[in-house]
Every structure is written in structure tokens, then in C-alpha cells.
Short mmCIF file of C-alpha atoms in Angstrom, two decimals:
data_model
loop_
_atom_site.label_atom_id
_atom_site.label_comp_id
_atom_site.label_asym_id
_atom_site.label_seq_id
_atom_site.Cartn_x
_atom_site.Cartn_y
_atom_site.Cartn_z
CA GLN A 471 -4.11 -11.12 -31.64
CA VAL A 472 -2.45 -9.65 -28.58
CA GLN A 473 -2.53 -5.89 -28.23
CA LEU A 474 -1.16 -3.60 -25.55
CA VAL A 475 -2.20 0.03 -25.76
CA GLU A 476 -0.58 2.63 -23.53
CA SER A 477 -2.01 6.06 -22.82
CA GLY A 478 -1.67 8.90 -20.36
CA GLY A 479 1.62 10.38 -21.42
CA GLY A 480 2.13 14.06 -22.06
CA LEU A 481 3.98 17.21 -21.10
CA VAL A 482 4.16 18.07 -17.42
CA GLN A 483 6.20 20.45 -15.29
CA ALA A 484 8.76 19.15 -12.86
CA GLY A 485 7.07 18.15 -9.63
CA GLY A 486 3.86 17.22 -11.39
CA SER A 487 2.11 13.89 -11.80
CA LEU A 488 0.88 11.64 -14.56
CA ARG A 489 -0.86 8.28 -14.60
CA LEU A 490 -0.09 5.90 -17.44
CA SER A 491 -2.45 3.11 -18.44
CA CYS A 492 -1.82 -0.04 -20.44
CA VAL A 493 -4.85 -1.96 -21.65
CA SER A 494 -4.27 -5.46 -22.91
CA SER A 495 -6.43 -7.59 -25.14
CA GLY A 496 -6.19 -10.98 -26.78
CA ILE A 497 -4.16 -12.59 -23.99
CA SER A 498 -5.53 -15.99 -23.12
CA ALA A 499 -2.55 -17.45 -21.27
CA THR A 500 -1.68 -16.86 -17.65
CA ILE A 501 0.23 -13.62 -17.21
CA ASN A 502 3.53 -14.12 -15.42
CA THR A 503 4.81 -10.57 -15.30
CA MET A 504 3.50 -7.09 -15.97
CA ALA A 505 5.99 -4.28 -16.13
CA TRP A 506 6.71 -0.73 -17.20
CA TYR A 507 9.91 0.21 -19.00
CA ARG A 508 11.18 3.48 -20.36
CA GLN A 509 13.66 4.59 -22.95
CA ALA A 510 15.18 8.05 -23.03
CA PRO A 511 16.85 9.42 -26.17
CA GLY A 512 20.25 7.85 -26.68
CA LYS A 513 19.80 5.43 -23.79
CA GLN A 514 18.91 1.79 -23.42
CA ARG A 515 15.44 0.73 -22.41
CA GLU A 516 15.28 0.27 -18.65
CA LEU A 517 12.92 -1.43 -16.24
CA VAL A 518 10.97 1.06 -14.17
CA ALA A 519 8.45 -1.03 -12.21
CA SER A 520 7.02 -4.50 -12.28
CA PHE A 521 4.83 -7.06 -10.62
CA ILE A 522 6.94 -10.04 -9.68
CA SER A 523 6.01 -13.49 -8.42
CA GLY A 524 3.44 -13.57 -5.67
CA GLY A 525 2.06 -10.19 -6.64
CA SER A 526 4.91 -8.22 -5.12
CA THR A 527 6.20 -5.11 -6.82
CA SER A 528 9.68 -4.02 -7.72
CA TYR A 529 10.97 -0.56 -8.65
CA ALA A 530 14.09 0.96 -10.09
CA ASP A 531 16.01 2.89 -7.44
CA SER A 532 15.53 6.09 -9.41
CA VAL A 533 11.73 5.98 -9.05
CA LYS A 534 11.24 4.40 -5.62
CA GLY A 535 8.89 6.42 -3.48
CA ARG A 536 7.63 8.41 -6.49
CA PHE A 537 6.12 5.83 -8.87
CA THR A 538 3.50 3.18 -8.12
CA ILE A 539 2.51 0.25 -10.33
CA SER A 540 -0.98 -1.13 -9.94
CA ARG A 541 -3.44 -3.19 -11.93
CA ASP A 542 -7.11 -3.79 -12.45
CA ASN A 543 -7.56 -7.37 -13.62
CA ALA A 544 -11.23 -6.82 -14.43
CA LYS A 545 -10.22 -4.12 -16.91
CA ASN A 546 -7.09 -5.90 -18.17
CA THR A 547 -5.20 -2.75 -17.28
CA VAL A 548 -1.92 -1.99 -15.58
CA TYR A 549 -1.18 1.51 -14.36
CA LEU A 550 1.86 3.56 -13.50
CA GLN A 551 1.22 6.47 -11.18
CA MET A 552 4.12 8.90 -11.44
CA ASN A 553 4.48 11.66 -8.84
CA SER A 554 7.15 14.27 -8.19
CA LEU A 555 8.29 13.99 -11.78
CA LYS A 556 11.79 15.11 -12.68
CA SER A 557 13.31 16.12 -16.00
CA GLU A 558 15.28 12.88 -16.01
CA ASP A 559 12.00 10.95 -16.13
CA THR A 560 11.52 12.19 -19.69
CA ALA A 561 11.28 9.12 -21.92
CA VAL A 562 8.98 6.92 -23.93
CA TYR A 563 7.24 4.56 -21.52
CA TYR A 564 6.34 1.03 -22.56
CA CYS A 565 4.37 -1.69 -20.89
CA LYS A 566 5.41 -5.32 -21.21
CA ILE A 567 3.47 -8.44 -20.42
CA VAL A 568 5.07 -11.86 -20.15
CA THR A 569 3.11 -15.07 -20.47
CA MET A 570 4.18 -18.69 -20.75
CA TYR A 571 4.06 -18.30 -24.53
CA GLY A 572 6.15 -15.18 -24.83
CA TYR A 573 6.27 -11.48 -24.15
CA TYR A 574 4.45 -8.52 -25.64
CA TRP A 575 5.18 -4.80 -25.82
CA GLY A 576 2.95 -1.81 -26.25
CA GLN A 577 3.70 0.98 -28.70
CA GLY A 578 4.85 3.37 -26.01
CA THR A 579 3.67 6.71 -24.70
CA GLN A 580 5.83 9.83 -24.50
CA VAL A 581 6.38 11.51 -21.15
CA THR A 582 8.12 14.88 -21.19
CA VAL A 583 8.96 16.69 -17.98
CA SER A 584 9.91 20.32 -18.28
CA SER A 585 12.19 21.89 -15.69
#
């Protein structure tokens, strides 16, 4: 059974930093994409950062230069380092993994940035 478990969310002041982690288990197929999404209250879920083909990374314009996606394959973990946080970064953050057999979501972790 595939499981994705996010952690690292919390309450932080504007300008602060957080690092989110997403640990996966039960995935036997080749991973095509690993990504972080977020969903703010009343808004659609949006792509924040992802690993794309060839190992390159892609970021939403709103987080470029502030967020960094990374991974540790040995630990089956993908990270999202978030610096210079703003109130508009407040959302539930989800990791998503796509394999040849389908895609999987974590349960989400709440990030709240106070101004």
C-alpha cells in the first residue's frame, strides 16, 4: 500500500522559514514526478514546485527564489525548503508522486504565516 506522509508544517512569522518533508513508502514502480502543491482556503490547489524530466526543477512564479525542492532517494523523501515566507503562502501543502501506474497524494500539512 502506497503512503505519503508530510510533516514540517506549522505557524511561522512572515520572513521566517520552514522545511516540509514527504516520506513515501510502498512505491515499487519508477517515479516519474515528485511535486509539492498547496491549497489556500477558498482557492484551487496549485503546483508550487516539482522535479520534471531529467531531474530538473520547476517552480511557480510566486515562490521562485524563496522555495527549493530537493530529495533524498535513500530516504524516500522529498523536501520543500521555504524561506522568506509571506502571509500569502498560508495553505495546506501536499506532496504528489506520479508513477507509471498512477499518482498518489499525501494528507497535507498546514502552513500558516502570520504577518
